[in-house]
Short mmCIF file of C-alpha atoms and ligand atoms in Angstrom, two decimals:
data_model
loop_
_atom_site.label_atom_id
_atom_site.label_comp_id
_atom_site.label_asym_id
_atom_site.label_seq_id
_atom_site.Cartn_x
_atom_site.Cartn_y
_atom_site.Cartn_z
CA MET A 1 0.00 0.00 0.00
CA SER A 2 1.43 3.39 -0.97
CA SER A 3 1.63 5.99 1.83
CA SER A 4 -0.08 9.36 1.56
CA LYS A 5 1.73 12.24 -0.09
CA ILE A 6 2.41 15.27 2.09
CA ALA A 7 1.60 18.80 0.92
CA LEU A 8 2.36 22.15 2.52
CA ILE A 9 0.09 25.03 1.48
CA THR A 10 0.89 28.62 2.40
CA GLY A 11 -2.22 30.82 2.24
CA ILE A 12 -4.54 27.91 3.08
CA THR A 13 -7.09 30.32 4.61
CA GLY A 14 -7.64 32.07 1.24
CA GLN A 15 -9.99 31.22 -1.63
CA ASP A 16 -7.56 28.94 -3.49
CA GLY A 17 -6.30 27.50 -0.20
CA TYR A 18 -9.80 26.18 0.45
CA TYR A 19 -10.27 24.60 -3.00
CA LEU A 20 -6.74 23.20 -3.20
CA SER A 21 -6.74 21.67 0.27
CA LYS A 22 -10.15 20.10 -0.43
CA LEU A 23 -8.86 18.61 -3.68
CA LEU A 24 -5.68 17.22 -2.10
CA LEU A 25 -7.50 15.84 0.97
CA GLU A 26 -9.94 14.06 -1.35
CA LYS A 27 -6.89 12.55 -3.05
CA ASN A 28 -5.78 11.25 0.35
CA TYR A 29 -2.91 13.71 0.87
CA ILE A 30 -1.82 14.78 4.33
CA VAL A 31 -2.21 18.55 4.11
CA HIS A 32 -0.29 21.04 6.24
CA GLY A 33 -1.30 24.69 6.03
CA THR A 34 0.12 27.94 7.33
CA VAL A 35 -2.08 30.38 9.22
CA ARG A 36 -1.19 33.92 10.29
CA ARG A 37 -1.97 35.01 13.79
CA SER A 38 -4.91 37.43 13.81
CA SER A 39 -7.04 38.88 16.61
CA ASN A 40 -9.95 36.73 15.45
CA ILE A 41 -9.47 33.19 14.22
CA ASN A 42 -9.78 33.47 10.41
CA THR A 43 -10.15 29.87 9.26
CA ASP A 44 -13.81 30.32 8.21
CA ARG A 45 -13.35 29.03 4.67
CA ILE A 46 -11.64 25.82 5.74
CA ASP A 47 -13.62 25.17 8.96
CA PRO A 48 -15.67 22.35 7.36
CA LEU A 49 -12.44 20.71 6.15
CA ILE A 50 -10.90 21.09 9.62
CA ALA A 51 -13.96 19.43 11.19
CA GLU A 52 -13.78 16.51 8.76
CA TYR A 53 -10.07 15.92 8.31
CA SER A 54 -8.22 17.22 11.38
CA PRO A 55 -9.53 14.49 13.74
CA LYS A 56 -8.13 11.94 11.24
CA GLY A 57 -4.74 13.67 11.35
CA MET A 58 -4.99 14.59 7.65
CA LEU A 59 -5.20 18.40 7.96
CA ILE A 60 -2.70 20.13 10.23
CA LEU A 61 -2.36 23.89 10.68
CA HIS A 62 0.73 25.80 11.77
CA TYR A 63 1.28 29.42 12.71
CA SER A 64 3.59 30.97 10.16
CA ASP A 65 4.05 34.05 8.02
CA LEU A 66 6.02 34.40 4.78
CA LEU A 67 7.85 37.28 6.47
CA ASP A 68 9.14 34.93 9.18
CA SER A 69 11.76 32.96 7.27
CA SER A 70 12.76 30.86 10.28
CA SER A 71 9.18 29.57 10.61
CA LEU A 72 9.30 28.51 6.94
CA SER A 73 12.58 26.61 7.14
CA SER A 74 11.65 24.89 10.39
CA LEU A 75 8.26 23.90 8.94
CA VAL A 76 9.81 22.46 5.80
CA ASN A 77 12.25 20.49 7.97
CA LEU A 78 9.55 19.29 10.31
CA ILE A 79 6.97 18.29 7.69
CA GLN A 80 9.27 16.98 4.94
CA PRO A 81 6.59 17.69 2.31
CA ASP A 82 6.51 16.14 -1.16
CA GLU A 83 4.85 19.24 -2.61
CA VAL A 84 4.78 22.89 -1.50
CA TYR A 85 2.14 25.26 -2.91
CA ASN A 86 2.97 28.92 -2.29
CA LEU A 87 -0.44 30.61 -2.40
CA ALA A 88 0.27 33.23 0.28
CA ALA A 89 0.26 36.85 -0.85
CA GLN A 90 -1.28 40.24 -0.21
CA SER A 91 -3.33 39.54 -3.31
CA HIS A 92 -5.45 42.70 -3.71
CA VAL A 93 -4.08 44.86 -6.51
CA ASN A 94 -5.58 48.17 -5.30
CA VAL A 95 -4.41 47.51 -1.73
CA SER A 96 -0.91 46.92 -3.12
CA PHE A 97 -0.79 50.64 -4.05
CA LYS A 98 -1.75 51.56 -0.49
CA ASN A 99 0.52 49.00 1.24
CA PRO A 100 3.34 48.64 -1.32
CA ILE A 101 6.09 47.71 1.10
CA PHE A 102 4.18 44.94 2.84
CA THR A 103 2.88 43.58 -0.48
CA THR A 104 6.39 43.57 -1.92
CA GLN A 105 8.05 42.06 1.15
CA VAL A 106 5.60 39.15 1.18
CA GLY A 107 5.61 38.68 -2.60
CA THR A 108 9.37 38.85 -3.08
CA LEU A 109 11.48 38.03 -0.01
CA GLY A 110 8.66 35.99 1.53
CA ALA A 111 8.40 33.76 -1.52
CA LEU A 112 12.19 33.61 -1.83
CA SER A 113 12.58 32.54 1.81
CA LEU A 114 10.32 29.59 1.10
CA MET A 115 12.30 28.72 -2.04
CA GLU A 116 15.52 28.84 0.02
CA ALA A 117 14.06 26.53 2.67
CA ILE A 118 13.26 24.03 -0.08
CA ARG A 119 16.60 24.41 -1.81
CA TYR A 120 18.47 23.46 1.38
CA SER A 121 16.22 20.52 2.18
CA GLU A 122 17.74 17.09 1.64
CA LYS A 123 14.44 15.87 0.27
CA ARG A 124 13.56 16.62 -3.36
CA ILE A 125 10.49 18.82 -2.83
CA LYS A 126 8.28 20.08 -5.64
CA PHE A 127 7.35 23.78 -5.49
CA TYR A 128 4.39 25.65 -6.99
CA GLN A 129 4.51 29.45 -7.27
CA ALA A 130 1.20 31.32 -7.67
CA SER A 131 2.06 33.65 -10.53
CA SER A 132 -0.57 35.94 -12.00
CA SER A 133 -1.95 37.37 -15.24
CA GLU A 134 -1.46 40.79 -13.59
CA MET A 135 2.22 40.37 -14.54
CA PHE A 136 1.29 41.03 -18.20
CA GLY A 137 -0.08 44.51 -17.56
CA GLY A 138 -2.94 44.16 -20.05
CA LYS A 139 -2.37 47.23 -22.22
CA GLU A 140 -3.00 45.60 -25.58
CA ARG A 141 -6.09 43.67 -26.60
CA ILE A 142 -4.23 40.42 -27.37
CA MET A 143 -4.22 36.82 -26.13
CA LEU A 144 -1.47 36.23 -23.56
CA ASP A 145 0.53 33.05 -23.12
CA GLU A 146 3.64 31.82 -21.28
CA ASN A 147 5.93 33.80 -23.60
CA SER A 148 4.14 37.15 -23.54
CA PRO A 149 6.12 40.13 -22.17
CA LEU A 150 5.76 40.99 -18.49
CA ILE A 151 4.91 44.69 -18.02
CA PRO A 152 3.80 45.26 -14.40
CA LYS A 153 1.33 48.00 -13.53
CA SER A 154 1.20 47.64 -9.74
CA PRO A 155 3.42 46.78 -6.75
CA TYR A 156 1.50 43.48 -6.63
CA ALA A 157 2.39 42.64 -10.24
CA ALA A 158 6.03 43.65 -9.81
CA SER A 159 6.40 41.44 -6.75
CA LYS A 160 4.81 38.50 -8.56
CA ILE A 161 7.28 38.94 -11.43
CA PHE A 162 10.20 38.80 -9.01
CA ALA A 163 9.01 35.51 -7.49
CA HIS A 164 8.18 34.13 -10.95
CA HIS A 165 11.71 34.83 -12.16
CA MET A 166 13.36 33.51 -8.99
CA SER A 167 11.40 30.30 -9.31
CA GLN A 168 12.66 29.92 -12.91
CA ILE A 169 16.21 30.76 -11.82
CA TYR A 170 16.16 28.16 -9.02
CA ARG A 171 14.69 25.58 -11.41
CA ASP A 172 17.49 26.14 -13.93
CA SER A 173 20.38 26.73 -11.51
CA TYR A 174 19.78 23.94 -9.00
CA ASP A 175 17.78 21.44 -11.05
CA LEU A 176 14.78 21.83 -8.77
CA PHE A 177 11.13 20.99 -9.55
CA PHE A 178 9.90 24.60 -9.37
CA THR A 179 6.78 25.25 -11.40
CA ASN A 180 4.90 28.53 -12.06
CA GLY A 181 1.15 28.69 -12.63
CA ILE A 182 0.27 31.95 -14.40
CA LEU A 183 -3.38 32.06 -13.49
CA PHE A 184 -5.93 34.48 -14.89
CA ASN A 185 -8.70 35.71 -12.57
CA HIS A 186 -10.64 32.92 -10.91
CA GLU A 187 -13.63 33.41 -8.70
CA SER A 188 -16.15 31.50 -6.57
CA PRO A 189 -18.48 31.89 -3.61
CA TYR A 190 -15.27 31.73 -1.53
CA ARG A 191 -13.77 34.78 -3.26
CA GLY A 192 -12.77 37.63 -0.92
CA GLU A 193 -15.59 40.16 -0.63
CA THR A 194 -13.51 43.13 -1.82
CA PHE A 195 -12.77 41.64 -5.27
CA VAL A 196 -15.18 42.98 -7.87
CA THR A 197 -17.12 39.79 -8.74
CA ARG A 198 -17.92 38.87 -5.15
CA LYS A 199 -18.57 42.49 -4.24
CA ILE A 200 -21.24 42.51 -6.96
CA THR A 201 -22.89 39.17 -6.13
CA LYS A 202 -22.86 39.89 -2.40
CA ALA A 203 -24.52 43.27 -3.03
CA ILE A 204 -27.20 41.65 -5.21
CA GLY A 205 -28.20 39.30 -2.38
CA ARG A 206 -28.30 42.16 0.12
CA ILE A 207 -30.24 44.46 -2.24
CA GLN A 208 -32.81 41.73 -2.86
CA HIS A 209 -33.26 41.25 0.90
CA GLY A 210 -33.46 44.97 1.67
CA ILE A 211 -30.16 45.12 3.60
CA GLN A 212 -28.33 47.33 1.07
CA SER A 213 -29.66 49.96 -1.33
CA LYS A 214 -26.79 50.68 -3.72
CA LEU A 215 -23.40 49.38 -4.86
CA THR A 216 -20.36 51.62 -5.28
CA LEU A 217 -17.67 50.41 -7.70
CA GLY A 218 -14.70 51.87 -9.61
CA ASN A 219 -13.81 51.33 -13.28
CA LEU A 220 -16.59 49.40 -15.04
CA ASP A 221 -14.83 49.18 -18.42
CA ALA A 222 -11.96 46.87 -17.40
CA SER A 223 -12.08 43.44 -19.00
CA ARG A 224 -11.04 40.17 -17.35
CA ASP A 225 -10.73 36.49 -18.27
CA TRP A 226 -12.78 35.11 -15.37
CA GLY A 227 -12.89 31.38 -14.54
CA PHE A 228 -13.99 29.21 -11.61
CA ALA A 229 -11.43 28.68 -8.80
CA GLY A 230 -12.31 24.99 -8.40
CA ASP A 231 -11.20 24.35 -12.00
CA TYR A 232 -7.95 26.28 -11.51
CA VAL A 233 -6.71 24.35 -8.46
CA GLU A 234 -7.04 21.16 -10.51
CA GLY A 235 -4.63 22.79 -12.94
CA MET A 236 -2.18 23.52 -10.09
CA TYR A 237 -2.29 19.87 -9.08
CA LEU A 238 -1.75 18.67 -12.66
CA MET A 239 1.27 20.99 -13.08
CA MET A 240 2.85 19.38 -10.02
CA GLN A 241 2.27 15.85 -11.42
CA HIS A 242 3.72 16.69 -14.85
CA GLU A 243 7.10 15.05 -15.54
CA THR A 244 8.91 18.40 -15.84
CA PRO A 245 8.57 21.72 -14.01
CA GLU A 246 7.46 24.45 -16.38
CA ASP A 247 5.44 27.68 -16.64
CA TRP A 248 1.75 27.27 -17.41
CA VAL A 249 -1.06 29.69 -18.24
CA LEU A 250 -4.55 28.79 -16.98
CA ALA A 251 -7.36 30.83 -18.51
CA THR A 252 -10.78 30.40 -20.10
CA GLY A 253 -9.99 32.19 -23.38
CA GLU A 254 -13.01 34.52 -22.93
CA THR A 255 -12.96 38.05 -21.61
CA HIS A 256 -15.79 40.18 -20.21
CA THR A 257 -16.04 43.72 -18.88
CA VAL A 258 -17.14 44.54 -15.34
CA LYS A 259 -20.30 46.00 -16.96
CA GLU A 260 -21.03 42.64 -18.62
CA PHE A 261 -20.62 40.88 -15.28
CA LEU A 262 -23.03 43.39 -13.72
CA GLU A 263 -25.57 42.94 -16.49
CA ILE A 264 -25.68 39.14 -16.29
CA ALA A 265 -25.63 39.08 -12.48
CA PHE A 266 -28.39 41.68 -11.96
CA ASN A 267 -30.49 40.28 -14.84
CA SER A 268 -30.41 36.84 -13.20
CA VAL A 269 -32.58 38.25 -10.38
CA ASN A 270 -34.62 40.50 -12.72
CA LEU A 271 -32.94 43.74 -11.66
CA ASN A 272 -31.40 46.46 -13.82
CA TRP A 273 -27.84 47.13 -12.61
CA GLU A 274 -27.99 50.78 -13.69
CA ASP A 275 -30.65 51.42 -11.01
CA TYR A 276 -28.23 50.44 -8.24
CA VAL A 277 -24.61 50.93 -9.27
CA GLU A 278 -22.62 54.12 -8.88
CA SER A 279 -18.97 54.79 -9.51
CA SER A 280 -16.52 56.38 -7.07
CA GLU A 281 -12.91 57.53 -7.42
CA LYS A 282 -12.25 55.60 -4.22
CA TYR A 283 -12.17 52.33 -6.18
CA PHE A 284 -10.15 53.54 -9.17
CA ARG A 285 -6.50 52.49 -9.26
CA PRO A 286 -3.53 54.77 -9.94
CA ASN A 287 -2.74 52.53 -12.91
CA GLU A 288 -5.30 50.17 -14.44
CA VAL A 289 -4.88 46.82 -16.19
CA ASP A 290 -7.45 47.39 -18.94
CA TYR A 291 -7.78 44.07 -20.70
CA LEU A 292 -6.78 40.48 -19.91
CA LEU A 293 -7.38 37.46 -22.13
CA GLY A 294 -5.43 34.24 -21.73
CA ASP A 295 -4.30 31.51 -24.10
CA SER A 296 -4.05 28.27 -22.11
CA SER A 297 -3.52 25.96 -25.09
CA LYS A 298 -0.27 24.62 -23.60
CA ALA A 299 -2.02 23.43 -20.40
CA ARG A 300 -4.98 22.11 -22.40
CA LYS A 301 -2.69 20.09 -24.64
CA LYS A 302 0.03 18.88 -22.27
CA LEU A 303 -1.88 18.66 -18.96
CA ASN A 304 -5.24 17.78 -20.44
CA TRP A 305 -6.65 20.64 -18.36
CA GLU A 306 -9.75 22.57 -19.26
CA PRO A 307 -12.15 24.84 -17.38
CA LYS A 308 -15.49 23.12 -16.81
CA ILE A 309 -17.63 26.02 -15.54
CA SER A 310 -18.65 28.69 -18.08
CA PHE A 311 -18.75 32.43 -17.36
CA GLN A 312 -22.57 32.40 -17.20
CA GLU A 313 -22.55 29.40 -14.82
CA LEU A 314 -19.93 31.08 -12.62
CA VAL A 315 -22.00 34.27 -12.28
CA LYS A 316 -25.10 32.23 -11.48
CA LEU A 317 -23.45 30.05 -8.86
CA MET A 318 -22.03 33.13 -7.11
CA VAL A 319 -25.38 34.98 -7.19
CA ASP A 320 -27.28 31.90 -5.93
CA HIS A 321 -24.81 31.45 -3.07
CA ASP A 322 -24.97 35.10 -2.03
CA MET A 323 -28.79 35.20 -2.22
CA LYS A 324 -28.86 32.42 0.38
CA GLU A 325 -26.21 34.13 2.49
CA ALA A 326 -28.22 37.40 2.49
CA GLU A 327 -31.37 35.49 3.45
CA ARG A 328 -29.58 34.16 6.56
CA GLU A 329 -28.19 37.63 7.31
CA LYS A 330 -31.70 39.12 7.08
CA VAL A 331 -33.09 36.62 9.61
CA LEU A 332 -30.34 37.54 12.08
CA ILE A 333 -30.96 41.28 11.55
CA ASP A 334 -34.75 40.89 11.95
CA ASN A 335 -34.20 39.01 15.21
CA ASN A 336 -31.86 41.74 16.50
CA LEU A 337 -29.00 39.24 16.67
CA ILE A 338 -26.70 41.36 14.47
CA LYS A 339 -26.69 44.92 13.16
CA PRO A 340 -26.54 45.44 9.37
CA THR A 341 -23.01 46.37 8.30
CA TRP A 342 -22.41 49.40 6.11
CA GLU A 343 -22.20 48.42 2.41
CA ASN A 344 -18.76 49.97 1.85
CA PRO A 345 -16.71 49.33 4.99
CA ILE A 346 -13.45 49.50 2.96
P1 NAP B 1 -6.54 35.25 -1.11
O1 NAP B 1 -7.93 34.72 -0.98
O2 NAP B 1 -6.30 36.70 -0.92
O3 NAP B 1 -5.62 34.43 -0.08
C1 NAP B 1 -4.31 34.84 0.21
C2 NAP B 1 -3.76 33.98 1.32
O4 NAP B 1 -2.43 34.45 1.65
C3 NAP B 1 -4.56 34.04 2.63
O5 NAP B 1 -4.56 32.78 3.23
C4 NAP B 1 -3.75 35.03 3.47
O6 NAP B 1 -3.91 34.86 4.85
C5 NAP B 1 -2.35 34.61 3.06
N1 NAP B 1 -1.33 35.60 3.38
C6 NAP B 1 -1.32 36.93 3.14
N2 NAP B 1 -0.20 37.49 3.59
C7 NAP B 1 0.54 36.50 4.13
C8 NAP B 1 1.78 36.44 4.78
N3 NAP B 1 2.52 37.52 4.99
N4 NAP B 1 2.23 35.25 5.22
C9 NAP B 1 1.48 34.13 5.06
N5 NAP B 1 0.28 34.13 4.49
C10 NAP B 1 -0.18 35.30 4.01
O7 NAP B 1 -5.94 34.86 -2.54
P2 NAP B 1 -6.40 33.71 -3.57
O8 NAP B 1 -7.41 34.30 -4.49
O9 NAP B 1 -6.69 32.48 -2.83
O10 NAP B 1 -5.07 33.54 -4.43
C11 NAP B 1 -4.07 32.60 -4.05
C12 NAP B 1 -2.74 33.02 -4.66
O11 NAP B 1 -2.85 33.05 -6.07
C13 NAP B 1 -2.27 34.40 -4.25
O12 NAP B 1 -0.86 34.36 -4.19
C14 NAP B 1 -2.71 35.29 -5.39
O13 NAP B 1 -1.87 36.42 -5.47
C15 NAP B 1 -2.52 34.36 -6.55
N6 NAP B 1 -3.40 34.57 -7.70
C16 NAP B 1 -4.75 34.66 -7.52
C17 NAP B 1 -5.56 34.79 -8.62
C18 NAP B 1 -7.06 34.87 -8.48
O14 NAP B 1 -7.72 35.28 -9.44
N7 NAP B 1 -7.63 34.45 -7.36
C19 NAP B 1 -5.01 34.81 -9.92
C20 NAP B 1 -3.61 34.69 -10.06
C21 NAP B 1 -2.82 34.55 -8.94
P3 NAP B 1 -5.09 35.63 5.66
O15 NAP B 1 -6.34 34.81 5.43
O16 NAP B 1 -4.60 35.61 7.05
O17 NAP B 1 -5.21 36.99 5.06
O1 F7E B 2 -10.56 43.77 -10.03
C1 F7E B 2 -12.28 46.66 -11.46
C2 F7E B 2 -10.80 46.79 -11.13
O2 F7E B 2 -9.89 43.42 -7.66
C3 F7E B 2 -10.98 43.40 -11.33
C4 F7E B 2 -6.55 39.22 -7.86
O3 F7E B 2 -6.97 37.94 -7.50
O4 F7E B 2 -6.90 38.79 -10.19
C5 F7E B 2 -7.27 39.65 -9.13
O5 F7E B 2 -6.89 40.99 -9.40
C6 F7E B 2 -11.29 44.66 -12.14
C7 F7E B 2 -10.21 45.74 -12.05
O6 F7E B 2 -9.25 41.73 -9.45
C8 F7E B 2 -14.09 47.67 -8.51
O7 F7E B 2 -10.34 48.12 -11.37
C9 F7E B 2 -14.16 48.09 -10.64
O8 F7E B 2 -10.00 46.27 -13.33
O9 F7E B 2 -11.58 41.88 -8.72
P1 F7E B 2 -10.37 42.70 -8.86
P2 F7E B 2 -7.85 42.03 -10.15
O10 F7E B 2 -7.35 43.36 -9.85
O11 F7E B 2 -7.99 41.66 -11.58
C10 F7E B 2 -5.51 38.74 -10.49
C11 F7E B 2 -5.30 37.75 -11.60
C12 F7E B 2 -4.68 38.50 -9.30
O12 F7E B 2 -3.60 37.91 -9.39
C13 F7E B 2 -5.05 39.22 -8.06
O13 F7E B 2 -4.46 38.59 -6.92
O14 F7E B 2 -12.47 45.26 -11.59
N1 F7E B 2 -13.16 47.19 -10.43
N2 F7E B 2 -14.75 48.40 -9.47
C14 F7E B 2 -13.10 46.91 -9.12
N3 F7E B 2 -12.29 46.09 -8.42
C15 F7E B 2 -12.49 46.00 -7.08
N4 F7E B 2 -11.71 45.15 -6.35
N5 F7E B 2 -13.45 46.74 -6.44
C16 F7E B 2 -14.27 47.60 -7.11
O15 F7E B 2 -15.13 48.26 -6.50
#
């Protein structure tokens, strides 16, 4: 009988951390995840997985931070993982303009500290770096693949390019299995509530239940290649099982504007988005990535990967989820158990 593989996931509390740990646990991996200390426990997304898998010893959490390099090297030594997935990042592009130093420290030296811990391990450990379509900059209306030029437009994108290049350099210099997934936007009901798709679907649920009256957004003309996060973590896993470490683009090959997302999402509950949405400078970025469209033919051909959920299905599954969430919120508000939160806390 073969023993379980061991994975270490940084950023396990995030959207992709949830989907990836679920996938690996279902494949019988032992999954270790890093959690940052916060004043409230913030494992909400993975709580159901903790309840199911932690008593069996299959899901183990550790306090760590990418900025604490000693915690990374001691964890790698302790766990002796077969695969490390580096999902941790300050991943909000607009916040990266407001907190550029933190974003850059985590994205560059944080990622590099983890690579160093793996490089000095005696075990041959595979490494996945969460690279991003933001690295391309999105000025021209063209399809982007693994060889497209990297023209960063934000501190977030610049830090991702550094880690992307260091991962390639370590792969080539030390013959390490370091692989880079260049993922275009991927969303889900587990998406952070300050990213535009979730902000929209969450607002629709709250508007329908009378908790919120309007939705304030920034630039509605930006265009993104939006896929479903569950499909994208399967791609991460496949990259790590491929015989050679490489760079891989994952994308749907379709792009839509924020306005198109609004139209489909509001129409699905028979509302007209223009009656509710306003635009504020607060959500505009100092430098915008206008247009992203990915060409994932390499992954489709060599990894046999393809996205299964269409754009329309993605919007619907997010709206349906957030309608139910707002219904529960409304019951709590009506019973004076919670106070309604302001629609734009940040
Ligand atoms: P996310 O929901 O924002 O999750 C980010 C994770 O990183 C969270 O677990 C967060 O912990 C953790 N983290 C932040 N700073 C950290 C630090 N200093 N040390 C350790 N952990 C830290 O992001 P996601 O959407 O799951 O994305 C996963 C990764 O893929 C990120 O690196 C992101 O940049 C990249 N990416 C995402 C997309 C996308 O469309 N989703 C596309 C391309 C690339 P807390 O919960 O404590 O904040
Ligand atoms: O913005 C516009 C905004 O924040 C999408 C991250 O996961 O994907 C994500 O980065 C677009 C932008 O995602 C609002 O200006 C309008 O053009 O949802 P977003 P992002 O910046 O594309 C990439 C691939 C990553 O790697 C990142 O980690 O929507 N937009 N109004 C808005 N965006 C936000 N957040 N909020 C608004 O009110």
